[in-house]
Amino acid sequence: MFSFLEMKDSFYQKKCLLCLPKVYLAFKNSPSNLKKHIERKHVHHLKKYGELAANTLKRKHAPETHSTIKQSTLLKTVSQKFIDKAVVKYVVQGLQPFAVVEQEPFREFVQDLQPNSKIISRPTLRSRIGEASTEMKKKVTEAMRGVDHIATTTDCWSARRRSFIGVTAHWIDPVSLNRCSAALACKRLRGSHTFDVP
């Protein structure tokens, strides 16, 4: 019967759906204003309002059943393969060192999320990232092979007192007409990155 609009301090702003567009205020813990409005303006809807209010109160104070408690404590189980992929993604996209998988806080973090999981070793992580890199190169090469024109951009930047140079390729997908980009190279630059870099 009432549509919630917004909350202001300890008041709810509600709109009566029976006499739009009037707006009424009701205390957060005491909606007596709304009941008075129904009694005065829509007395034939008073019984329905009483039923709706009682149902809302019942839901609010209903004790948690065993099933709802159980449901809230259930853990989502995921496969070891899924965890390994997630760790690889975290290391690659977060630019983390391979040694992160050997750090105790990280291992505890994964164990807390999925108690029966195993953390991949540093050599396995390196191998998986190598495989992912090879697969990505194949995909990029295949995508670029199907276009007539490719533009490249070069950028230099510094991070932690080190300079880098990167090359990115850009093209338009001939089927979807979406703009596509791929990083082709990134290399450390020795010295300051000015116009006369050798």
Coordinates of C-alpha atoms in Angstrom, one line a residue:
M1 CA 0.0 0.0 0.0
F2 CA 3.0 2.3 0.6
S3 CA 6.0 2.7 -1.6
F4 CA 9.3 3.5 0.1
L5 CA 11.0 6.6 -1.3
E6 CA 13.9 7.5 1.1
M7 CA 15.0 7.7 4.7
K8 CA 15.6 11.1 6.3
D9 CA 17.2 10.9 9.8
S10 CA 14.8 8.6 11.8
F11 CA 11.9 9.0 9.3
Y12 CA 10.8 7.0 6.4
Q13 CA 9.4 8.8 3.4
K14 CA 6.7 6.8 1.8
K15 CA 4.2 7.3 -1.0
C16 CA 0.6 6.0 -0.6
L17 CA -0.2 3.9 -3.7
L18 CA -3.9 4.5 -3.2
C19 CA -3.7 8.3 -3.5
L20 CA -0.7 9.1 -5.5
P21 CA 1.4 11.3 -5.5
K22 CA 1.1 12.2 -1.8
V23 CA 4.1 11.5 0.4
Y24 CA 3.9 10.6 4.1
L25 CA 6.5 10.5 6.9
A26 CA 6.7 7.6 9.4
F27 CA 9.0 7.0 12.3
K28 CA 11.4 4.1 11.6
N29 CA 10.1 2.1 14.6
S30 CA 6.5 3.3 14.6
P31 CA 4.5 3.5 11.4
S32 CA 1.4 4.8 13.2
N33 CA 1.1 7.8 10.8
L34 CA 0.6 5.4 8.0
K35 CA -2.1 3.5 9.9
K36 CA -3.9 6.8 10.7
H37 CA -3.8 7.8 7.0
I38 CA -5.5 4.5 6.1
E39 CA -8.1 4.9 8.8
R40 CA -8.9 8.4 7.6
K41 CA -8.7 8.1 3.9
H42 CA -9.0 4.4 2.9
V43 CA -11.0 2.8 5.7
H44 CA -12.1 -0.1 3.4
H45 CA -8.5 -1.1 3.0
L46 CA -7.8 -1.1 6.8
K47 CA -8.1 -4.9 7.2
K48 CA -5.7 -5.5 4.3
Y49 CA -3.2 -3.0 5.9
G50 CA -3.5 -4.8 9.2
E51 CA -2.7 -8.2 7.6
L52 CA 0.3 -6.7 5.7
A53 CA 1.7 -5.0 8.8
A54 CA 1.3 -8.2 10.9
N55 CA 3.1 -10.3 8.2
T56 CA 6.0 -7.8 8.2
L57 CA 6.3 -7.9 12.0
K58 CA 6.2 -11.7 12.0
R59 CA 9.0 -11.9 9.4
K60 CA 11.0 -9.4 11.4
H61 CA 10.8 -11.2 14.7
A62 CA 10.8 -14.8 13.5
P63 CA 13.5 -16.9 15.0
E64 CA 16.1 -18.4 12.7
T65 CA 15.2 -22.0 11.8
H66 CA 17.8 -24.7 11.7
S67 CA 17.8 -24.7 7.9
T68 CA 18.6 -20.9 7.7
I69 CA 21.4 -21.2 10.2
K70 CA 22.8 -24.2 8.4
Q71 CA 22.5 -22.4 5.0
S72 CA 24.4 -19.4 6.3
T73 CA 27.3 -21.5 7.5
L74 CA 27.6 -23.7 4.4
L75 CA 30.9 -23.1 2.5
K76 CA 31.0 -23.1 -1.3
T77 CA 33.4 -25.8 -2.4
V78 CA 35.4 -25.2 -5.5
S79 CA 37.8 -27.5 -7.4
Q80 CA 41.6 -27.4 -7.0
K81 CA 41.8 -26.5 -10.7
F82 CA 39.6 -23.4 -10.1
I83 CA 41.9 -22.4 -7.1
D84 CA 45.0 -22.8 -9.2
K85 CA 43.6 -20.7 -12.0
A86 CA 42.5 -18.0 -9.5
V87 CA 46.1 -17.9 -8.0
V88 CA 47.6 -17.6 -11.5
K89 CA 45.2 -14.8 -12.4
Y90 CA 46.0 -13.0 -9.1
V91 CA 49.7 -13.2 -9.7
V92 CA 49.6 -12.1 -13.3
Q93 CA 47.0 -9.3 -13.1
G94 CA 48.3 -8.1 -9.7
L95 CA 51.9 -8.1 -10.9
Q96 CA 52.8 -10.2 -7.9
P97 CA 56.2 -12.0 -7.5
F98 CA 56.2 -15.8 -7.9
A99 CA 57.3 -16.0 -4.2
V100 CA 53.9 -14.9 -3.1
V101 CA 52.7 -18.5 -3.1
E102 CA 55.4 -19.3 -0.5
Q103 CA 54.4 -16.5 1.9
E104 CA 52.6 -17.7 5.0
P105 CA 49.9 -14.9 5.1
F106 CA 48.9 -15.7 1.5
R107 CA 48.8 -19.4 2.2
E108 CA 46.6 -18.8 5.3
F109 CA 44.3 -16.5 3.3
V110 CA 43.7 -19.2 0.6
Q111 CA 43.2 -21.9 3.4
D112 CA 40.7 -19.7 5.2
L113 CA 38.7 -19.3 2.0
Q114 CA 38.9 -23.0 1.1
P115 CA 40.2 -25.2 3.9
N116 CA 41.0 -28.4 1.9
S117 CA 42.8 -26.7 -0.9
K118 CA 46.5 -26.9 -1.7
I119 CA 48.6 -24.0 -2.8
I120 CA 50.6 -24.5 -6.0
S121 CA 54.3 -24.4 -5.7
R122 CA 56.5 -21.6 -7.2
P123 CA 57.8 -23.9 -10.1
T124 CA 54.3 -25.0 -10.9
L125 CA 53.1 -21.3 -10.9
R126 CA 56.0 -20.3 -13.2
S127 CA 55.1 -23.2 -15.6
R128 CA 51.3 -22.3 -15.6
I129 CA 52.1 -18.7 -16.3
G130 CA 54.4 -19.8 -19.2
E131 CA 51.6 -21.9 -20.6
A132 CA 49.1 -19.0 -20.3
S133 CA 51.5 -16.7 -22.0
T134 CA 52.0 -19.1 -24.9
E135 CA 48.2 -19.4 -25.2
M136 CA 47.7 -15.7 -25.1
K137 CA 50.4 -15.1 -27.8
K138 CA 48.5 -17.6 -30.1
K139 CA 45.2 -15.8 -29.6
V140 CA 46.7 -12.3 -30.2
T141 CA 48.6 -13.6 -33.3
E142 CA 45.4 -15.2 -34.7
A143 CA 43.4 -12.0 -34.0
M144 CA 46.0 -9.7 -35.7
R145 CA 46.3 -12.1 -38.7
G146 CA 42.7 -11.3 -39.6
V147 CA 43.0 -7.5 -39.9
D148 CA 44.4 -5.3 -42.7
H149 CA 45.8 -2.4 -40.5
I150 CA 47.4 -2.4 -37.1
A151 CA 48.6 0.8 -35.3
T152 CA 51.3 0.7 -32.6
T153 CA 52.0 3.0 -29.7
T154 CA 55.1 3.2 -27.6
D155 CA 55.2 4.5 -24.1
C156 CA 57.9 5.1 -21.5
W157 CA 57.3 5.3 -17.7
S158 CA 59.0 5.1 -14.4
A159 CA 58.1 3.0 -11.4
R160 CA 60.2 2.6 -8.2
R161 CA 63.1 4.5 -9.8
R162 CA 63.2 2.2 -12.8
S163 CA 62.4 3.1 -16.4
F164 CA 60.4 1.0 -18.8
I165 CA 59.3 1.0 -22.5
G166 CA 56.2 -0.7 -23.8
V167 CA 54.8 -1.3 -27.2
T168 CA 51.0 -1.8 -27.7
A169 CA 49.2 -2.8 -30.9
H170 CA 45.7 -1.5 -31.7
W171 CA 43.2 -2.7 -34.4
I172 CA 39.5 -2.8 -35.2
D173 CA 37.9 -6.3 -35.2
P174 CA 36.5 -6.7 -38.7
V175 CA 33.5 -8.7 -37.5
S176 CA 32.3 -6.9 -34.4
L177 CA 34.0 -3.5 -35.2
N178 CA 35.2 -3.4 -31.6
R179 CA 38.5 -1.7 -30.8
C180 CA 41.1 -4.2 -29.7
S181 CA 44.5 -3.7 -28.0
A182 CA 47.3 -6.0 -27.0
A183 CA 50.6 -5.3 -25.2
L184 CA 53.4 -6.6 -27.5
A185 CA 56.5 -5.9 -25.4
C186 CA 57.7 -4.3 -22.2
K187 CA 61.4 -3.8 -21.5
R188 CA 63.5 -2.1 -18.8
L189 CA 65.2 1.1 -20.0
R190 CA 68.6 1.8 -18.6
G191 CA 69.3 5.5 -17.8
S192 CA 66.8 8.3 -18.1
H193 CA 64.1 8.0 -20.7
T194 CA 64.7 11.1 -22.7
F195 CA 64.6 11.7 -26.5
D196 CA 68.2 10.5 -26.9
V197 CA 67.8 7.0 -25.4
P198 CA 70.2 4.7 -27.3

